[in-house]
Structure formats: C-alpha cells, structure tokens
CSV table of C-alpha atoms in Angstrom, one decimal:
chain,number,residue,atom,x,y,z
N,39,MET,CA,0.0,0.0,0.0
N,40,TYR,CA,2.8,2.4,0.9
N,41,ASP,CA,5.9,2.9,-1.3
N,42,ARG,CA,8.6,2.8,1.4
N,43,THR,CA,11.3,3.6,-1.2
N,44,LEU,CA,10.1,7.2,-1.0
N,45,ASN,CA,10.6,7.4,2.8
N,46,THR,CA,13.2,9.8,4.2
N,47,PRO,CA,16.2,7.6,5.2
N,48,GLU,CA,16.4,6.7,8.9
N,49,SER,CA,19.9,8.2,9.1
N,50,GLU,CA,18.6,11.5,7.9
N,51,ILE,CA,15.9,11.7,10.5
N,52,ALA,CA,18.4,10.7,13.2
N,53,LYS,CA,20.7,13.5,12.3
N,54,ARG,CA,17.9,16.1,12.3
N,55,ILE,CA,16.7,14.9,15.7
N,56,ALA,CA,20.3,15.1,17.0
N,57,GLY,CA,20.6,18.6,15.7
N,58,LEU,CA,17.4,19.7,17.4
N,59,GLN,CA,18.5,18.1,20.7
N,60,ARG,CA,21.8,20.0,20.5
N,61,ILE,CA,19.8,23.2,20.3
N,62,LEU,CA,17.6,22.2,23.2
N,63,VAL,CA,20.7,21.6,25.4
N,64,GLN,CA,22.2,25.0,24.3
N,65,LYS,CA,19.0,26.8,25.2
N,66,GLY,CA,18.5,25.0,28.5
N,67,LEU,CA,15.2,23.5,27.3
N,68,ASP,CA,13.8,20.1,28.5
N,69,ALA,CA,12.1,19.4,25.2
N,70,ALA,CA,10.4,20.6,22.0
N,71,LEU,CA,6.9,19.9,20.8
N,72,ILE,CA,6.8,20.0,17.0
N,73,LEU,CA,3.4,20.8,15.5
N,74,GLN,CA,3.8,22.6,12.2
N,75,ARG,CA,3.2,20.2,9.3
N,76,VAL,CA,6.4,20.9,7.4
N,77,ASP,CA,8.6,20.8,10.5
N,78,LEU,CA,6.9,17.6,11.4
N,79,PHE,CA,7.8,16.1,8.0
N,80,TYR,CA,11.4,17.3,8.4
N,81,PHE,CA,11.9,15.6,11.8
N,82,THR,CA,9.8,12.5,11.3
N,83,GLY,CA,9.4,11.8,7.6
N,84,THR,CA,5.6,11.8,7.8
N,85,ILE,CA,3.0,14.6,7.5
N,86,GLN,CA,0.1,12.9,9.2
N,87,GLN,CA,-1.9,14.6,11.9
N,88,ALA,CA,0.5,14.3,14.8
N,89,CYS,CA,2.8,16.0,17.2
N,90,LEU,CA,6.4,15.1,17.9
N,91,TYR,CA,7.9,15.4,21.4
N,92,VAL,CA,11.7,15.6,21.4
N,93,PRO,CA,13.4,15.5,24.8
N,94,ALA,CA,16.8,17.2,25.2
N,95,ASP,CA,18.1,13.7,25.9
N,96,GLY,CA,16.6,10.4,24.9
N,97,GLU,CA,14.3,9.0,22.2
N,98,PRO,CA,11.5,11.2,20.7
N,99,LEU,CA,7.9,10.3,20.8
N,100,LEU,CA,5.5,10.7,17.9
N,101,MET,CA,1.9,10.9,18.9
N,102,VAL,CA,-0.6,10.5,16.1
N,103,ASN,CA,-4.2,11.6,15.8
N,104,LYS,CA,-4.6,10.5,12.1
N,105,THR,CA,-3.5,8.2,10.5
N,106,LEU,CA,-1.5,5.9,12.8
N,107,ALA,CA,-0.9,3.1,10.3
N,108,ARG,CA,0.4,5.5,7.7
N,109,ALA,CA,2.6,7.4,10.1
N,110,LYS,CA,4.2,4.1,11.1
N,111,ALA,CA,4.8,3.2,7.5
N,112,GLU,CA,6.3,6.5,6.6
N,113,SER,CA,8.3,7.4,9.7
N,114,SER,CA,11.5,5.9,11.2
N,115,ILE,CA,10.8,7.3,14.6
N,116,GLY,CA,11.1,4.4,17.0
N,117,ARG,CA,8.2,5.3,19.4
N,118,ILE,CA,4.9,6.1,17.7
N,119,ARG,CA,1.7,6.0,19.7
N,120,PRO,CA,-1.9,7.0,19.0
N,121,LEU,CA,-3.2,10.2,20.5
N,122,GLY,CA,-6.9,10.8,20.8
N,123,SER,CA,-6.6,14.4,22.1
N,124,ALA,CA,-3.8,16.9,22.7
N,125,LYS,CA,-5.0,17.0,26.4
N,126,ARG,CA,-3.7,13.5,26.8
N,127,ILE,CA,-0.1,14.4,25.9
N,128,PRO,CA,1.1,14.6,29.5
N,129,ASP,CA,-0.4,11.1,30.2
N,130,GLU,CA,1.3,9.7,27.1
N,131,LEU,CA,4.6,11.2,28.2
N,132,LYS,CA,4.3,9.6,31.6
N,133,GLN,CA,3.3,6.2,30.2
N,134,SER,CA,6.4,6.4,28.0
N,135,GLY,CA,8.6,7.1,31.0
N,136,ILE,CA,9.2,10.7,30.0
N,137,ARG,CA,9.2,13.4,32.7
N,138,LEU,CA,7.1,16.5,32.1
N,139,PRO,CA,9.1,19.5,31.0
N,140,LYS,CA,9.8,22.7,32.9
N,141,ARG,CA,10.9,24.5,29.8
N,142,VAL,CA,9.5,23.4,26.4
N,143,GLY,CA,10.1,24.9,22.9
N,144,PHE,CA,7.4,25.6,20.3
N,145,GLU,CA,7.2,27.0,16.8
N,146,LEU,CA,5.6,30.3,17.9
N,147,ASP,CA,6.0,31.9,14.5
N,148,VAL,CA,3.3,29.7,13.1
N,149,LEU,CA,1.3,28.5,16.1
N,150,PRO,CA,-2.2,30.0,16.2
N,151,ALA,CA,-3.0,31.9,19.4
N,152,ASN,CA,-5.8,29.6,20.4
N,153,LEU,CA,-3.5,26.6,20.2
N,154,TYR,CA,-0.9,28.4,22.1
N,155,PHE,CA,-3.3,29.0,24.9
N,156,SER,CA,-4.4,25.4,24.8
N,157,TYR,CA,-0.8,24.0,25.0
N,158,ARG,CA,-0.1,26.5,27.8
N,159,ASP,CA,-2.8,24.9,29.8
N,160,ILE,CA,-1.8,21.3,28.8
N,161,PHE,CA,1.8,22.0,30.0
N,162,ALA,CA,0.6,24.0,33.1
N,163,GLY,CA,3.5,25.5,35.0
N,164,ALA,CA,6.0,25.0,32.2
N,165,GLU,CA,7.7,27.9,30.5
N,166,ILE,CA,7.0,28.0,26.8
N,167,VAL,CA,9.9,29.2,24.7
N,168,ASP,CA,10.0,30.1,21.0
N,169,LEU,CA,12.1,27.7,18.9
N,170,SER,CA,11.0,28.9,15.5
N,171,THR,CA,14.2,30.7,14.5
N,172,ASP,CA,16.4,27.9,15.7
N,173,ILE,CA,14.4,25.3,13.8
N,174,ARG,CA,14.5,27.4,10.6
N,175,MET,CA,18.3,27.9,11.0
N,176,LEU,CA,18.7,24.1,11.4
N,177,ARG,CA,16.7,23.5,8.2
N,178,SER,CA,18.5,26.2,6.3
N,179,VAL,CA,21.6,24.1,5.8
N,180,LYS,CA,20.7,21.2,3.6
N,181,SER,CA,22.2,17.7,3.8
N,182,PRO,CA,23.6,16.0,0.7
N,183,TYR,CA,20.3,14.0,0.6
N,184,GLU,CA,18.2,17.1,0.5
N,185,ILE,CA,20.4,18.8,-2.1
N,186,GLU,CA,20.1,15.8,-4.3
N,187,LEU,CA,16.3,16.0,-4.2
N,188,ILE,CA,16.5,19.8,-5.0
N,189,ARG,CA,18.7,19.0,-7.9
N,190,GLU,CA,16.1,16.6,-9.2
N,191,ALA,CA,13.4,19.3,-8.7
N,192,ALA,CA,15.6,21.7,-10.8
N,193,LEU,CA,15.7,19.2,-13.6
N,194,TYR,CA,12.0,19.1,-13.6
N,195,SER,CA,11.9,22.9,-13.6
N,196,ASP,CA,14.0,22.8,-16.8
N,197,ARG,CA,11.5,20.3,-18.4
N,198,VAL,CA,8.6,22.5,-17.5
N,199,ALA,CA,10.3,25.5,-19.2
N,200,ALA,CA,11.1,23.4,-22.2
N,201,TRP,CA,7.4,22.8,-22.8
N,202,VAL,CA,6.5,26.5,-23.0
N,203,PRO,CA,7.5,27.1,-26.7
N,204,ASP,CA,5.4,24.2,-27.7
N,205,PHE,CA,2.3,25.7,-26.1
N,206,LEU,CA,2.8,29.5,-26.4
N,207,ARG,CA,0.6,31.0,-29.1
N,208,GLU,CA,-0.5,34.5,-29.9
N,209,GLY,CA,-4.0,35.3,-28.6
N,210,MET,CA,-4.2,32.5,-26.1
N,211,THR,CA,-4.9,33.7,-22.6
N,212,GLU,CA,-2.4,33.6,-19.7
N,213,ILE,CA,-4.6,31.2,-17.8
N,214,GLU,CA,-4.9,28.8,-20.8
N,215,LEU,CA,-1.1,28.7,-21.1
N,216,ALA,CA,-0.8,28.2,-17.4
N,217,GLY,CA,-3.2,25.3,-17.5
N,218,ARG,CA,-1.3,23.5,-20.2
N,219,ILE,CA,2.0,24.0,-18.5
N,220,GLU,CA,0.7,23.0,-15.1
N,221,ALA,CA,-0.9,19.9,-16.5
N,222,GLU,CA,2.6,18.8,-17.7
N,223,ALA,CA,4.1,19.6,-14.4
N,224,ARG,CA,1.5,17.6,-12.6
N,225,ARG,CA,2.0,14.7,-15.0
N,226,MET,CA,5.7,14.7,-14.1
N,227,GLY,CA,4.9,14.4,-10.4
N,228,HIS,CA,4.5,17.9,-9.1
N,229,GLN,CA,2.6,17.7,-5.8
N,230,GLY,CA,0.2,20.5,-7.0
N,231,PHE,CA,0.8,23.1,-4.3
N,232,VAL,CA,3.7,25.1,-2.9
N,233,ARG,CA,4.2,25.5,0.8
N,234,MET,CA,5.0,28.8,2.4
N,235,ARG,CA,5.6,29.6,6.1
N,236,LEU,CA,4.8,33.2,6.3
N,237,TRP,CA,1.2,33.7,7.6
N,238,GLY,CA,-1.2,34.7,4.9
N,239,SER,CA,1.1,33.8,2.0
N,240,GLU,CA,0.0,31.2,-0.5
N,241,LEU,CA,1.0,30.1,-4.0
N,242,PHE,CA,-0.2,27.6,-6.5
N,243,TYR,CA,2.5,26.8,-9.1
N,244,GLY,CA,3.9,30.2,-9.4
N,245,HIS,CA,3.4,33.3,-11.6
N,246,LEU,CA,2.7,33.2,-15.3
N,247,LEU,CA,2.4,36.8,-16.6
N,248,SER,CA,2.5,38.5,-20.0
N,249,GLY,CA,3.2,42.1,-21.0
N,250,PRO,CA,1.8,44.7,-18.6
N,251,SER,CA,0.5,41.9,-16.3
N,252,GLY,CA,4.1,41.4,-15.3
N,253,ALA,CA,4.1,44.8,-13.6
N,254,VAL,CA,0.9,44.4,-11.7
N,255,PRO,CA,1.8,44.1,-8.0
N,256,SER,CA,0.1,41.8,-5.5
N,257,PHE,CA,-0.1,41.1,-1.8
N,258,LEU,CA,2.6,38.5,-2.1
N,259,ALA,CA,6.2,39.3,-1.1
N,260,SER,CA,7.3,39.1,-4.7
N,261,PRO,CA,8.6,41.5,-7.4
N,262,THR,CA,5.8,40.3,-9.6
N,263,GLY,CA,2.1,39.8,-8.9
N,264,GLY,CA,-0.4,39.7,-11.8
N,265,SER,CA,-4.2,40.2,-11.8
N,266,GLY,CA,-5.2,36.6,-11.3
N,267,VAL,CA,-8.6,35.2,-12.3
N,268,SER,CA,-10.4,37.4,-9.7
N,269,PRO,CA,-9.7,39.6,-6.6
N,270,ALA,CA,-10.1,36.4,-4.5
N,271,ALA,CA,-6.8,35.2,-6.0
N,272,ALA,CA,-5.2,38.4,-7.0
N,273,GLN,CA,-2.0,37.0,-8.4
N,274,SER,CA,-0.6,35.0,-11.3
N,275,ALA,CA,-2.3,34.3,-14.6
N,276,GLY,CA,-5.5,36.0,-15.7
N,277,PHE,CA,-7.7,36.2,-18.8
N,278,ARG,CA,-5.5,38.6,-20.7
N,279,PRO,CA,-4.6,37.5,-24.3
N,280,ILE,CA,-0.9,37.1,-24.9
N,281,ARG,CA,0.4,39.3,-27.7
N,282,ARG,CA,3.5,39.5,-29.9
N,283,HIS,CA,6.7,41.3,-28.9
N,284,GLU,CA,5.9,41.3,-25.2
N,285,PRO,CA,7.7,39.4,-22.4
N,286,VAL,CA,6.0,36.3,-21.0
N,287,LEU,CA,7.2,35.4,-17.6
N,288,VAL,CA,7.0,31.8,-16.5
N,289,ASP,CA,8.1,31.9,-12.8
N,290,TYR,CA,7.2,28.5,-11.5
N,291,VAL,CA,8.1,26.3,-8.6
N,292,PHE,CA,8.6,22.6,-9.2
N,293,VAL,CA,8.1,20.4,-6.1
N,294,TYR,CA,9.7,17.0,-6.1
N,295,ARG,CA,9.1,14.8,-3.1
N,296,GLY,CA,8.4,17.9,-1.0
N,297,TYR,CA,11.5,19.8,-2.1
N,298,LEU,CA,11.4,23.0,-4.2
N,299,SER,CA,13.1,24.4,-7.2
N,300,ASP,CA,12.2,28.1,-7.9
N,301,HIS,CA,12.8,28.8,-11.6
N,302,ALA,CA,11.9,31.8,-13.9
N,303,ARG,CA,12.4,32.3,-17.6
N,304,ILE,CA,11.3,34.9,-20.1
N,305,PHE,CA,9.6,33.9,-23.4
N,306,ALA,CA,8.3,36.0,-26.3
N,307,ILE,CA,6.5,35.6,-29.6
N,308,GLY,CA,8.8,37.6,-31.8
N,309,ARG,CA,11.7,39.8,-30.6
N,310,LEU,CA,11.3,42.1,-27.6
N,311,PRO,CA,12.0,45.8,-27.8
N,312,ASP,CA,15.7,46.6,-27.3
N,313,GLU,CA,15.0,48.3,-23.9
N,314,LEU,CA,13.7,45.0,-22.5
N,315,VAL,CA,16.4,42.9,-24.1
N,316,GLN,CA,19.1,45.1,-22.6
N,317,ALA,CA,17.5,45.0,-19.1
N,318,HIS,CA,17.3,41.2,-19.3
N,319,ARG,CA,21.0,41.0,-20.2
N,320,ALA,CA,21.8,43.3,-17.3
N,321,MET,CA,20.0,40.9,-14.9
N,322,LEU,CA,22.0,38.0,-16.3
N,323,GLU,CA,25.2,39.9,-15.7
N,324,LEU,CA,24.0,40.7,-12.2
N,325,GLN,CA,23.2,37.0,-11.6
N,326,ALA,CA,26.8,36.1,-12.7
N,327,ARG,CA,28.3,38.7,-10.2
N,328,ILE,CA,26.2,37.5,-7.3
N,329,LYS,CA,27.1,33.8,-8.0
N,330,ILE,CA,30.7,34.8,-7.4
N,331,ALA,CA,30.1,37.1,-4.4
N,332,ALA,CA,27.7,34.9,-2.5
N,333,ARG,CA,30.2,32.7,-0.6
N,334,PRO,CA,30.1,31.2,2.9
N,335,GLY,CA,30.7,33.9,5.5
N,336,VAL,CA,29.2,36.7,3.5
N,337,ALA,CA,26.3,38.6,5.1
N,338,ALA,CA,23.0,37.9,3.2
N,339,GLY,CA,22.1,41.6,3.2
N,340,SER,CA,25.4,42.6,1.4
N,341,ILE,CA,24.3,40.5,-1.6
N,342,TYR,CA,21.1,42.6,-1.9
N,343,GLU,CA,23.2,45.8,-1.6
N,344,LEU,CA,25.5,44.5,-4.4
N,345,GLY,CA,22.5,43.9,-6.6
N,346,LEU,CA,20.8,47.2,-5.9
N,347,GLU,CA,24.1,49.2,-6.5
N,348,TYR,CA,24.6,47.4,-9.8
N,349,ALA,CA,21.0,48.1,-10.9
N,350,GLN,CA,21.4,51.7,-10.0
N,351,THR,CA,24.6,52.1,-11.9
N,352,LEU,CA,22.9,50.8,-15.0
N,353,GLY,CA,19.9,53.1,-14.5
N,354,TYR,CA,17.4,50.4,-13.3
N,355,GLY,CA,17.4,51.4,-9.6
N,356,ASP,CA,13.7,52.6,-9.7
N,357,ASN,CA,12.6,49.4,-11.4
N,358,PHE,CA,14.8,46.8,-9.7
N,359,MET,CA,12.6,44.1,-8.0
N,360,GLY,CA,9.5,46.2,-8.5
N,361,ALA,CA,8.5,49.6,-9.7
N,362,GLY,CA,8.5,52.7,-7.6
N,363,ALA,CA,6.9,52.3,-4.1
N,364,GLU,CA,6.0,48.7,-4.9
N,365,ARG,CA,9.7,47.6,-5.0
N,366,ILE,CA,10.7,44.8,-2.6
N,367,ARG,CA,14.0,44.9,-0.9
N,368,PHE,CA,15.4,41.5,-1.6
N,369,VAL,CA,17.0,39.7,-4.5
N,370,GLY,CA,16.7,36.1,-3.3
N,371,HIS,CA,15.5,33.7,-0.6
N,372,GLY,CA,16.2,30.3,0.7
N,373,VAL,CA,14.2,27.3,-0.5
N,374,GLY,CA,13.8,23.8,0.7
N,375,LEU,CA,10.5,22.2,1.8
N,376,GLU,CA,9.1,25.7,1.9
N,377,LEU,CA,9.4,28.6,-0.5
N,378,ASP,CA,10.4,31.2,2.1
N,379,GLU,CA,13.3,29.6,4.0
N,380,PHE,CA,16.4,31.1,5.5
N,381,PRO,CA,18.5,32.9,4.3
N,382,PHE,CA,16.8,36.0,2.9
N,383,LEU,CA,19.0,38.1,0.6
N,384,ASN,CA,17.3,41.4,1.7
N,385,ALA,CA,18.3,44.8,3.0
N,386,GLY,CA,19.8,44.7,6.5
N,387,GLN,CA,20.2,41.0,6.9
N,388,THR,CA,23.3,40.1,8.8
N,389,LEU,CA,22.9,36.3,8.7
N,390,GLU,CA,26.0,34.8,7.1
N,391,LEU,CA,25.7,32.4,4.2
N,392,GLN,CA,26.8,28.8,5.0
N,393,GLU,CA,27.9,26.1,2.7
N,394,GLY,CA,24.9,23.9,1.9
N,395,MET,CA,22.3,26.6,2.0
N,396,VAL,CA,20.0,26.6,-1.1
N,397,ILE,CA,19.0,30.0,-2.5
N,398,ALA,CA,16.6,31.1,-5.2
N,399,LEU,CA,18.3,34.1,-6.8
N,400,GLU,CA,15.8,36.2,-8.8
N,401,PRO,CA,17.1,39.6,-10.1
N,402,LYS,CA,14.3,41.2,-12.1
N,403,VAL,CA,13.4,44.6,-13.7
N,404,ILE,CA,9.8,45.7,-13.8
N,405,PHE,CA,8.5,48.1,-16.4
N,406,PRO,CA,5.0,49.5,-15.8
N,407,GLY,CA,2.8,49.1,-18.8
N,408,LYS,CA,5.4,46.8,-20.5
N,409,GLY,CA,6.2,43.9,-18.3
N,410,VAL,CA,9.0,42.2,-16.5
N,411,VAL,CA,12.4,40.7,-17.5
N,412,GLY,CA,15.0,38.9,-15.5
N,413,ILE,CA,15.8,35.5,-14.3
N,414,GLU,CA,15.4,33.1,-11.4
N,415,ASN,CA,17.5,30.0,-10.6
N,416,THR,CA,17.9,27.8,-7.6
N,417,HIS,CA,21.5,27.6,-6.4
N,418,VAL,CA,23.5,25.8,-3.7
N,419,VAL,CA,26.0,27.8,-1.7
N,420,ALA,CA,29.4,26.2,-2.3
N,421,LYS,CA,32.9,27.2,-1.2
N,422,ASP,CA,33.6,29.3,-4.3
N,423,GLY,CA,30.1,30.8,-4.7
N,424,LEU,CA,26.8,29.7,-5.9
N,425,GLU,CA,26.3,26.5,-8.0
N,426,GLN,CA,23.4,27.0,-10.4
N,427,LEU,CA,21.1,24.0,-10.6
N,428,GLY,CA,18.8,25.0,-13.5
N,429,LYS,CA,20.2,24.4,-16.9
N,430,TYR,CA,17.5,25.7,-19.3
N,431,PRO,CA,19.0,28.7,-21.2
N,432,ASP,CA,18.8,31.9,-19.2
N,433,GLU,CA,18.5,34.0,-22.3
N,434,ILE,CA,15.1,35.1,-23.6
N,435,THR,CA,13.4,32.3,-25.6
N,436,VAL,CA,11.9,33.8,-28.8
N,437,VAL,CA,9.2,31.6,-30.3
C-alpha cells in the first residue's frame, strides 16, 4: 500500500533529531513539541496529523491523531503512539517514561494563538519558549540527501520551461497557457501546491504573466504579482490574451518529493524591444556577479546591496525588484521544503551564508505598462560561490 522507497532515510531523520537536541541543550530546554506540518515532516518523515515530542536527551515520541498506520509506514521514529486528544499528551509522556518538561520549545512563528493557549494549559506550570528561528536555521543548511532532491526538482523545472515554446501561441490567454504547462508539471509528479511559512502567504504553481500583467503588484512578497482570475486570488495568470513582442514570464516552482526548485524564464512571440532585451541582459550579468560574491561567511544583506548598487549604476534602480513604491528589498531567498526559508537576501540581513544553504536568486526589472524581464534560478551555496542547478538557457526564448 505504501511505497517505502520514497521514505526519508532513517539516518537523515536521526541527524535532524540530534541537531534539534543540541539546540535544546544549548538553550537549556527540556524538550520541544513539533506541531507545524512541514517541520513535522522534516523531523519524522511523515506529514500525518500528529505531534512530535523531542526531549533534550533520549528517544523522541511521535503521537498520532490521524493516521497511525500511515505514520508508522512512513516514519522511522522508534516510538509512535496513538493520540486521541492533545489534552492527553502529559499522560502519554508519563506512560512512555518521560518526565514532564519545565521549559519546552514551540514553533511560535506559526502556532495560532488559540492553540498556544491550549498548550499553555496542557503544560501547566512549564515555560514556553520560541524555537522557530532555531528550527529554521537548522533547516537552512541542507544535507547531501536534500540537495540531491532539490537537484532533481531543478531538472523538472527545466523540463517545464522546455514545454513553454510548444504551447505558447498569440491570442491565447495567460490562464490557458498556465493550465497547459501546469498539466505537464502535474503529469511529471508535481505535488500540485507550494508550501510557504509566512502567515497569509499562498502560491499555486507560481506566476505566469504576459506584457503589462508582469508589472501588476500583488499582496505576495514578490517582485511580480499579476491580476489573477479574480480579486479572490489576485496573483498570477488571468484572462489577458498574450500578444506578440511582449515578455511572457514563467516563474514556476517545481516540487519533487516535497523539495522545491524556484525557476523563472522569459519567453516571447517575436523579438522584444531593445529596452527590455538590454535590461534582461543586465540581470543575467548581475546573476553572474552574485554567483561569485555569495560565498560562505558573506552577510546575506550585502548581496542585496550589491544587486541594488549594480542596478542603480545601469539606471534600473527605480525598477529593480518592482517599480516605484512597490519595490521589494530583496534579491533572493532560501528554498527547501518551503518557498520562504532562510536565508533572505534582503536589506539589512546580517545572517552569514553557509555552505549547503540553497538559494533562489531572482534579479528582475519591472517596467510598468510593458512587463517584466529577468531570471530566477535555484543555487547551492558552495565554497567558491553559488552553484546554479537550473540548466535551461537563461536568455530570452523567442518563439
């Protein structure tokens, strides 16, 4: 019934648990209770309805509401027990020979307030401490196993981009092109949704925008937005017909076995105006500069400053990563199981890059009334800079 060959290796889970336990010891915590769905998958290998109790020392306990059989099939955690109600967690801990904690860590960046109050009552008398930043830092440096999955996701991103010239036709709507491309991505195994951690953020496959749509901002923390199919969605493809000599942005995320590749390319039916071609070339040059500069030990914010300075030097300062007041102040972000992982290459970030981090680098120029040009590739931070994973040509593809 379950394909166990897709399971996260036991050794991988053990290393992650050990990393979390080191954090607990450093912070003087007795335990952590993992509740957020993606963190749960990271530390257990299953995404079933459950919670994971990790003591600072000793074996973790996975307590499952639904579905126990599947959690046991998917996870290598040694102790897995059924849990009818969160109120029974203290009893389950006692039955497993685990002392109740005096200081316990939670993912307070994503835990809803009502649940926080509930768990405060469940662990009455215990101090609740925020572990969210520590967990995100632990997840930010990828293992060779994770990097291999992201490499595979990048190969699928390339294949998705390669389908675009076969489908792109003058007069078809953005949403029609999106549907055809997304169907191919789904056929290749895309899970069909993209996970984001930031509250209120959501994304389907990504952004597909043509001409002026590429300059329509949205609520999402992204240089592009798009009108979408209605104000209820307010991003990505809409019903606008695609025309000749305008940029068509296909900025899609491929998700392979949970891991993401963020990938954007520019297509056009007929040659684009020289202004847009030159701006796109400038973003490719900027990408090349950042790939050399973004090395271990470099502050993430300095990479954004490098990009902004270069864009200003070329006269694109007011259009770099957005237009006017709608500009966003980053040029890239970490990816992994979620689209918005550490590090963020944005203004003021002092977090230093580490070897093994994975970054989606996306320098773009937005022209109101005309569209967007630029590039996005997923990279691994290596000793000598960024290793680009996407291989589909970065240049504008003219159909």
